mmCIF file with all atom_site columns, C-alpha atoms in Angstrom:
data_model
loop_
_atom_site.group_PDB
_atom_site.id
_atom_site.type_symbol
_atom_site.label_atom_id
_atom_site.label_alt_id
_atom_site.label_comp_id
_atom_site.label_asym_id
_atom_site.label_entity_id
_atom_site.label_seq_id
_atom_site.pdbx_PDB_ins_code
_atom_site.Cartn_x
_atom_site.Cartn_y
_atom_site.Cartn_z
_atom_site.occupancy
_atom_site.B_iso_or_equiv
_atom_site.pdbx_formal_charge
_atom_site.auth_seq_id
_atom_site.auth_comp_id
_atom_site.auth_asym_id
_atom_site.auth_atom_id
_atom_site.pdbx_PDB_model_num
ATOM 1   C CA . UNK A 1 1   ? -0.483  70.858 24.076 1.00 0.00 ? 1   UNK A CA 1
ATOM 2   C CA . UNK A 1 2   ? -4.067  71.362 24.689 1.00 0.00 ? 2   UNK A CA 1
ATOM 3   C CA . UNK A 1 3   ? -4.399  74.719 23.807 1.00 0.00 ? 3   UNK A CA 1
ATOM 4   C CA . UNK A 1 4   ? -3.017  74.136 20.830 1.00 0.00 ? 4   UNK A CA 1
ATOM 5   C CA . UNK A 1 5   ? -5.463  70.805 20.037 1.00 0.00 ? 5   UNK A CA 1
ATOM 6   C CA . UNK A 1 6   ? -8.284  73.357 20.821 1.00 0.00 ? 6   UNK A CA 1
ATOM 7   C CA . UNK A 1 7   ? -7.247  76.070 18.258 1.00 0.00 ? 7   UNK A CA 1
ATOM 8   C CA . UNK A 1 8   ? -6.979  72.995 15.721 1.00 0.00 ? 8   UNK A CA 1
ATOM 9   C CA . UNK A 1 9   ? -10.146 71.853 16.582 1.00 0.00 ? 9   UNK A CA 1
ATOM 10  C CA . UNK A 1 10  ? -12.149 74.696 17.988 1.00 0.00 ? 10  UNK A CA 1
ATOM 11  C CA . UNK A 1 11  ? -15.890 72.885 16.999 1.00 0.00 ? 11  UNK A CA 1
ATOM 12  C CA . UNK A 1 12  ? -15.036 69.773 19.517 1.00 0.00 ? 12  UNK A CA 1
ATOM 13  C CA . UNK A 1 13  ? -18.146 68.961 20.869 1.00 0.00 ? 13  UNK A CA 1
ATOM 14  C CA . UNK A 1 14  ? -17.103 65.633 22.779 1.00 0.00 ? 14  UNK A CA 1
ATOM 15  C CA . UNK A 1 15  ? -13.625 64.515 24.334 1.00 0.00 ? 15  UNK A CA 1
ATOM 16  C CA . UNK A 1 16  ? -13.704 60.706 24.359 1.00 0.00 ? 16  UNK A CA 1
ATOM 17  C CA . UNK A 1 17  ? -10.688 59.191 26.303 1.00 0.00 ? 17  UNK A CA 1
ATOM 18  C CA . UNK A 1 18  ? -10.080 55.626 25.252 1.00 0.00 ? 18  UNK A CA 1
ATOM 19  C CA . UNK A 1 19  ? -9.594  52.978 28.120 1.00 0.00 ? 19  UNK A CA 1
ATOM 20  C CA . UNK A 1 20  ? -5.585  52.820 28.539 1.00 0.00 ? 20  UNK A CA 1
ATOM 21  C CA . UNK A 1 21  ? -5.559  50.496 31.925 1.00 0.00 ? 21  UNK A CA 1
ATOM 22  C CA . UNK A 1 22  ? -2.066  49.599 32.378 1.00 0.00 ? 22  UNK A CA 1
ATOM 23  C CA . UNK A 1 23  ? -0.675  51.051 29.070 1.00 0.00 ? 23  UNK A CA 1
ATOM 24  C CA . UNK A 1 24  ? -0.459  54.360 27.716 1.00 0.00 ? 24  UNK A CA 1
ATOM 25  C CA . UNK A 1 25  ? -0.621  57.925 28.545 1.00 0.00 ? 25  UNK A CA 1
ATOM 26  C CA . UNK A 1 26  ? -3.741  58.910 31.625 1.00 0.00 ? 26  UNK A CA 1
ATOM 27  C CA . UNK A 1 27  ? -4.701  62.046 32.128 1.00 0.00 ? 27  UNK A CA 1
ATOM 28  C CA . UNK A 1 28  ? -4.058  63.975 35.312 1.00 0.00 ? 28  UNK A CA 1
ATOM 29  C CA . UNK A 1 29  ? -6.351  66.972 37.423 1.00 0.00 ? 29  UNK A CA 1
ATOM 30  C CA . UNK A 1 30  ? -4.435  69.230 35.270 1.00 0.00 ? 30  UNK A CA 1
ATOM 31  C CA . UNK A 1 31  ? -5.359  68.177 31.752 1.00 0.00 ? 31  UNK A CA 1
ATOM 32  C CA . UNK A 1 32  ? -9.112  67.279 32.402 1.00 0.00 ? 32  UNK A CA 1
ATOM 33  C CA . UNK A 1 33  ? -9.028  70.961 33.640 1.00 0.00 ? 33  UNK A CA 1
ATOM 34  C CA . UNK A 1 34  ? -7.037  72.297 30.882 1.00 0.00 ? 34  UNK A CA 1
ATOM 35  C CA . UNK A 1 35  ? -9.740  70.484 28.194 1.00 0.00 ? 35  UNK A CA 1
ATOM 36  C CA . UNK A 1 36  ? -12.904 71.953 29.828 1.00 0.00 ? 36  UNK A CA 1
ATOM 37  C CA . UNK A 1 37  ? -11.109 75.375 30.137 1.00 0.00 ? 37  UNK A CA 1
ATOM 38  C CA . UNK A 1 38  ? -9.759  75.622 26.336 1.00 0.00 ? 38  UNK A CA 1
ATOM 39  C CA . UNK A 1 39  ? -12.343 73.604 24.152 1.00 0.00 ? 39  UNK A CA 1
ATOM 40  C CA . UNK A 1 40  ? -15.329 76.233 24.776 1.00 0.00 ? 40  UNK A CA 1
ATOM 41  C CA . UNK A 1 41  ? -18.129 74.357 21.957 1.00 0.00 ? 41  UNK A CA 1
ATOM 42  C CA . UNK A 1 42  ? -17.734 70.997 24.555 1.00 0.00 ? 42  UNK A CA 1
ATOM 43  C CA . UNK A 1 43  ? -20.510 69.782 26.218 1.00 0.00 ? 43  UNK A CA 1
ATOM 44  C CA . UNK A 1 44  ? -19.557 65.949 26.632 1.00 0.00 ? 44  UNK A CA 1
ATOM 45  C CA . UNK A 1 45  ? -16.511 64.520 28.281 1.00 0.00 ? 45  UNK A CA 1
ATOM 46  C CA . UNK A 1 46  ? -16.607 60.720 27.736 1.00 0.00 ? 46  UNK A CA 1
ATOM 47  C CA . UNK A 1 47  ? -14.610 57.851 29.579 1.00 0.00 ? 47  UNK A CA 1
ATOM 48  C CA . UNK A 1 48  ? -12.621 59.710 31.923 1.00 0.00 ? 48  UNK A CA 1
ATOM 49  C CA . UNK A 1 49  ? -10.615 57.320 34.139 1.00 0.00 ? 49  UNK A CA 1
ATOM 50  C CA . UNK A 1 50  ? -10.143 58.403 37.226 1.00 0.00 ? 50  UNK A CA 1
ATOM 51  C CA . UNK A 1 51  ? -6.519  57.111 37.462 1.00 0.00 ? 51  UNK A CA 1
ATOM 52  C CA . UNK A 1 52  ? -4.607  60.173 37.953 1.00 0.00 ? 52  UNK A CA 1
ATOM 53  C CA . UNK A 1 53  ? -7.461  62.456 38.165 1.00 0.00 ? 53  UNK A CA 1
ATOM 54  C CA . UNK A 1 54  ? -8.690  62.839 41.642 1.00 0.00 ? 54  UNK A CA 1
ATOM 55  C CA . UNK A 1 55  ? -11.964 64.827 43.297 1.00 0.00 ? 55  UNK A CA 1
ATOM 56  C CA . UNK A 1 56  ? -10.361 68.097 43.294 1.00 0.00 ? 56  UNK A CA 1
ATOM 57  C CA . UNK A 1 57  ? -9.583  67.337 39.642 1.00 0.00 ? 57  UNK A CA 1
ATOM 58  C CA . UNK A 1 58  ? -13.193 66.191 38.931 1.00 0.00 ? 58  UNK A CA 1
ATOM 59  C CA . UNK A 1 59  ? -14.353 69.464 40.829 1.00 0.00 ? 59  UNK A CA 1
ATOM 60  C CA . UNK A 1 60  ? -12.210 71.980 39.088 1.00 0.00 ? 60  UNK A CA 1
ATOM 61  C CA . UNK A 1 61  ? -13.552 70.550 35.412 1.00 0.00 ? 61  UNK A CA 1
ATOM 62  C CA . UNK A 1 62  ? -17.434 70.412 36.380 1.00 0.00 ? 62  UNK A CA 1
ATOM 63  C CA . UNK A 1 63  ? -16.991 74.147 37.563 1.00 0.00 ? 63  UNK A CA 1
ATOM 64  C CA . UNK A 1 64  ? -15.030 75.326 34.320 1.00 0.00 ? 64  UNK A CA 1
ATOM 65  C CA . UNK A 1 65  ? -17.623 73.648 32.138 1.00 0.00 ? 65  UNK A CA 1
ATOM 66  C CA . UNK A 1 66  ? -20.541 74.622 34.109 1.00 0.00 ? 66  UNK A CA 1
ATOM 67  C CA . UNK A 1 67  ? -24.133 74.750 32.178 1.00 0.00 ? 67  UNK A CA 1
ATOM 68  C CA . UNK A 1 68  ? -22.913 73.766 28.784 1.00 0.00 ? 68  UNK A CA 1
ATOM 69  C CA . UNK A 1 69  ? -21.810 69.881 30.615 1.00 0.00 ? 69  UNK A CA 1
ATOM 70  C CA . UNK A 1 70  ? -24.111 67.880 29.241 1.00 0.00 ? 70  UNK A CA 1
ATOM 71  C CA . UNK A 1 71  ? -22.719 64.304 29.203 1.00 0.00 ? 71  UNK A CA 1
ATOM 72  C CA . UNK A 1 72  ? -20.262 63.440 31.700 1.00 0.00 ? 72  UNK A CA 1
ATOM 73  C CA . UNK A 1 73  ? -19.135 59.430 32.204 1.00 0.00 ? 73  UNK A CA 1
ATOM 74  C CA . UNK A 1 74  ? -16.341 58.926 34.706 1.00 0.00 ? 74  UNK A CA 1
ATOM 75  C CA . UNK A 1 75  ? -14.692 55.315 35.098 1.00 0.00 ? 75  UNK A CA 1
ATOM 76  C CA . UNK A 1 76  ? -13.385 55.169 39.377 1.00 0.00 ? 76  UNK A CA 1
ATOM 77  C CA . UNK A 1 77  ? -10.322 53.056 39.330 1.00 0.00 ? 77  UNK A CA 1
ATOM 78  C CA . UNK A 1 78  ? -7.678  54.155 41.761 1.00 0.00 ? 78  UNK A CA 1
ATOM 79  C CA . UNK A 1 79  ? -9.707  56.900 42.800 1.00 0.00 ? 79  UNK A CA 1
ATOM 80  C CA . UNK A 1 80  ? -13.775 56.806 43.504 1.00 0.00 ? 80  UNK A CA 1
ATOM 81  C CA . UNK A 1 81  ? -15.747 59.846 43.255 1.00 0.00 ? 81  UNK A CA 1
ATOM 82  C CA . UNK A 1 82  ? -16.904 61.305 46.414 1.00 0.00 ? 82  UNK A CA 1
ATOM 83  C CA . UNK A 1 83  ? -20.040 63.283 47.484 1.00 0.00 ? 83  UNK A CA 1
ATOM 84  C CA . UNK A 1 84  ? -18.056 66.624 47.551 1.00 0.00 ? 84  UNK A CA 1
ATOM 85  C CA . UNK A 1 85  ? -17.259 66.048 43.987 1.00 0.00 ? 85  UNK A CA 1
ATOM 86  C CA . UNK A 1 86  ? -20.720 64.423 42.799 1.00 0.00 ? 86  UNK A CA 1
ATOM 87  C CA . UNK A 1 87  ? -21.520 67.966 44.811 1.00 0.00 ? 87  UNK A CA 1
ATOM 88  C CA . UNK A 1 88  ? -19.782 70.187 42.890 1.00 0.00 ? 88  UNK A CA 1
ATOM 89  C CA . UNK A 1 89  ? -20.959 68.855 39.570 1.00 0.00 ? 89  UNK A CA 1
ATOM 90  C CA . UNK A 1 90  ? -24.603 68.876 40.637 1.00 0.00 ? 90  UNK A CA 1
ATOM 91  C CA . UNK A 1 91  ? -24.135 72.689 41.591 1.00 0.00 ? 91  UNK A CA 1
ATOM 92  C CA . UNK A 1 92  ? -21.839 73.932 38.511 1.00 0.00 ? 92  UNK A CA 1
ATOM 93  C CA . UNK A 1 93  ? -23.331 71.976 36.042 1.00 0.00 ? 93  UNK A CA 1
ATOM 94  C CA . UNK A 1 94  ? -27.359 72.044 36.124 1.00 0.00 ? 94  UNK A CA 1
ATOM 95  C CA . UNK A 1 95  ? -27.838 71.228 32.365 1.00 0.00 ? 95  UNK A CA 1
ATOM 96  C CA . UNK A 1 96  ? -26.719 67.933 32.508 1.00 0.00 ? 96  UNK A CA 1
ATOM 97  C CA . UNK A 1 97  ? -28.421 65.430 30.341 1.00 0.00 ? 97  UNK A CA 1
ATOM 98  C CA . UNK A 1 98  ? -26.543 61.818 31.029 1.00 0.00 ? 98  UNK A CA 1
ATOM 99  C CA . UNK A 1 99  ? -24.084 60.642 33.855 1.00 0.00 ? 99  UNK A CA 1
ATOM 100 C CA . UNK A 1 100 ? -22.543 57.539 34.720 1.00 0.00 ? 100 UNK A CA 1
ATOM 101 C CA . UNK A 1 101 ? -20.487 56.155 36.967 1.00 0.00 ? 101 UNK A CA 1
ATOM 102 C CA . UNK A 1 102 ? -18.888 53.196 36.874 1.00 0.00 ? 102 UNK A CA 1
ATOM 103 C CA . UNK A 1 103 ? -16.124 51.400 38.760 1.00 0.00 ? 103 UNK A CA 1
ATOM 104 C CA . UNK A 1 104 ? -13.617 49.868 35.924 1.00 0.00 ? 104 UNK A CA 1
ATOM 105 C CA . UNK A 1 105 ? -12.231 46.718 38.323 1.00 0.00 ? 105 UNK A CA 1
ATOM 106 C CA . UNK A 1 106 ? -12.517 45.427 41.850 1.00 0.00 ? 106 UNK A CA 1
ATOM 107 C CA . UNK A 1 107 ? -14.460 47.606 44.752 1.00 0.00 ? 107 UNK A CA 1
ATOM 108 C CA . UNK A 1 108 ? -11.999 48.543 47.999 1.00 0.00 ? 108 UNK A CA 1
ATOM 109 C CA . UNK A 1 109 ? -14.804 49.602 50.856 1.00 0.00 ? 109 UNK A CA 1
ATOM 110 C CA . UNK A 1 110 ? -12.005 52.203 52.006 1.00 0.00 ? 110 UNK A CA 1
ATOM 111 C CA . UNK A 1 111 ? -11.937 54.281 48.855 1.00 0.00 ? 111 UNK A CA 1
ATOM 112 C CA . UNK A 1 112 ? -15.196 54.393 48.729 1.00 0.00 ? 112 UNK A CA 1
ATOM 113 C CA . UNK A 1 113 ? -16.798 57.993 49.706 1.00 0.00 ? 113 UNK A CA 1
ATOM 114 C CA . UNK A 1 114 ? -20.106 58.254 47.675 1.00 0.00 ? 114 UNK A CA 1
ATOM 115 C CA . UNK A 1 115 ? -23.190 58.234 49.423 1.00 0.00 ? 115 UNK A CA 1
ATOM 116 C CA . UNK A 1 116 ? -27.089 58.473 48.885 1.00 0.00 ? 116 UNK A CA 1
ATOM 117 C CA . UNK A 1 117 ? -26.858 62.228 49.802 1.00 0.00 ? 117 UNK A CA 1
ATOM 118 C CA . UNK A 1 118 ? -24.281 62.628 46.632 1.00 0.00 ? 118 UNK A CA 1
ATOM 119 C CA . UNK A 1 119 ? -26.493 60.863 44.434 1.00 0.00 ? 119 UNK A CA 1
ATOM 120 C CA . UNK A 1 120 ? -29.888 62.524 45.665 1.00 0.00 ? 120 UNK A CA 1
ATOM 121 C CA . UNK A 1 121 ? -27.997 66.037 45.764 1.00 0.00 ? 121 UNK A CA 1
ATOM 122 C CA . UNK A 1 122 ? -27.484 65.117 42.016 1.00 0.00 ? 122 UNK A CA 1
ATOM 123 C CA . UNK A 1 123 ? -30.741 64.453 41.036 1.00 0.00 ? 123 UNK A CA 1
ATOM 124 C CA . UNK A 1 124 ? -32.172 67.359 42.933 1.00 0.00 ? 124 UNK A CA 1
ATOM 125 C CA . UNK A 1 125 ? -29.720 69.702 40.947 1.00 0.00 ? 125 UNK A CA 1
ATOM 126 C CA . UNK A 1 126 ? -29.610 68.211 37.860 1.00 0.00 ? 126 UNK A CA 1
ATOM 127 C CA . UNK A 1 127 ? -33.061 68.510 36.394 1.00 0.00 ? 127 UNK A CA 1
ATOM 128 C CA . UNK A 1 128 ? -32.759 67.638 32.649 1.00 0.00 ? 128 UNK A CA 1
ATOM 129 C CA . UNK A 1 129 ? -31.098 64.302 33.536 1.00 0.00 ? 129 UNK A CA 1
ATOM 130 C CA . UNK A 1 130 ? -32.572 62.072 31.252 1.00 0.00 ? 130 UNK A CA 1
ATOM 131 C CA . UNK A 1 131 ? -29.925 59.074 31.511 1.00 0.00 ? 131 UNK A CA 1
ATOM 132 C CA . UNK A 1 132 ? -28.406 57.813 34.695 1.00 0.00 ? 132 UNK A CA 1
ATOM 133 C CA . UNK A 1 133 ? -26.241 54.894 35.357 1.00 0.00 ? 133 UNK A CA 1
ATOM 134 C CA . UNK A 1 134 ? -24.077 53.933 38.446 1.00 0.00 ? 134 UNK A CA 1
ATOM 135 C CA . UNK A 1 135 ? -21.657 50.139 37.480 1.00 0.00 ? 135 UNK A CA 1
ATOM 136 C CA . UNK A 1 136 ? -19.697 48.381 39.686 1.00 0.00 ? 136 UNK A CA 1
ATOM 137 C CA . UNK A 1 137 ? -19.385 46.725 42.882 1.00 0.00 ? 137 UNK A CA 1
ATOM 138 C CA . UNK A 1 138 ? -20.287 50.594 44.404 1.00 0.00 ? 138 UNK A CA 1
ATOM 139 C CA . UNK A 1 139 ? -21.661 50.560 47.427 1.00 0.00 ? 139 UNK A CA 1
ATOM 140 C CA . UNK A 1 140 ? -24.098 53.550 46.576 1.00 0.00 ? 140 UNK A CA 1
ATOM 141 C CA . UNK A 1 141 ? -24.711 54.659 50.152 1.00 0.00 ? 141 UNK A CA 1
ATOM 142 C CA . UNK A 1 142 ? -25.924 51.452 51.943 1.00 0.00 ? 142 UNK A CA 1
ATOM 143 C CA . UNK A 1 143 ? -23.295 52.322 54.001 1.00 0.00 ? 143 UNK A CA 1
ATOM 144 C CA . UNK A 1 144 ? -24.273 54.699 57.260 1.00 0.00 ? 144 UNK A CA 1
ATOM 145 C CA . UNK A 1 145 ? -22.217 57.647 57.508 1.00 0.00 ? 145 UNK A CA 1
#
């Protein structure tokens, strides 16, 4: 279990999830949670596909890191991040140094709910950002809303 991992390792710094596409175990809201609650030296989670992790999922991690999120890189496959959770990580975690974004295979329009406003709200909050990048066929708020 996770608790358990975090005992055995209780120095983690980063939590790197490898690329599993079709194959292979994906985390859900619950573990991403679970990690950010339990490993308390992290400060970088790394390659998070958001296959079974949704917004609320995304929320619920950025606000049990908080400050100490410094490197965040989230991969939107059958979920997209949304302004409410871009939101939420802006607000809970202030310290951060790098995000990216990145879609991991072919754009669908009607799962897309990131705006400008997300990404602006970001920048705004997040004032030690020192790397950005958004990948992919995202839209990035050319859309009107």
């Amino acid at each position: 279990s996770i608790s358990k991992m975090a005992k055995l390792l209780p120095h983690l710094e980063t939590f790197e999830m490898g690329s599993t596409w079709s194959t292979g175990p994906k985390l859900k809201d619950e573990h991403i949670v679970a990690i950010a609650e339990n490993f308390t030296k992290l400060n970088a989670i790394i390659n998070i596909e958001m296959w079974h992790i949704s917004n609320t999922g995304i929320t619920n991690m950025a606000q049990a890191m908080g400050g100490k999120l410094l490197d965040l890189r989230i991969n939107g496959s059958i979920y997209y991040l949304a302004d409410s959770a871009l939101s939420a990580i802006a607000s809970s975690c202030p310290n951060l140094k790098t995000f990216q974004y990145k879609l991991s295979w072919g754009y669908s329009a009607a799962k897309d709910y990131l705006s400008g406003r997300g990404i602006v709200n970001l920048c705004a909050r997040c004032r030690h950002l020192e790397k950005g990048a958004l990948r992919g066929n995202c839209d990035n708020g050319r859309r009107r809303r």
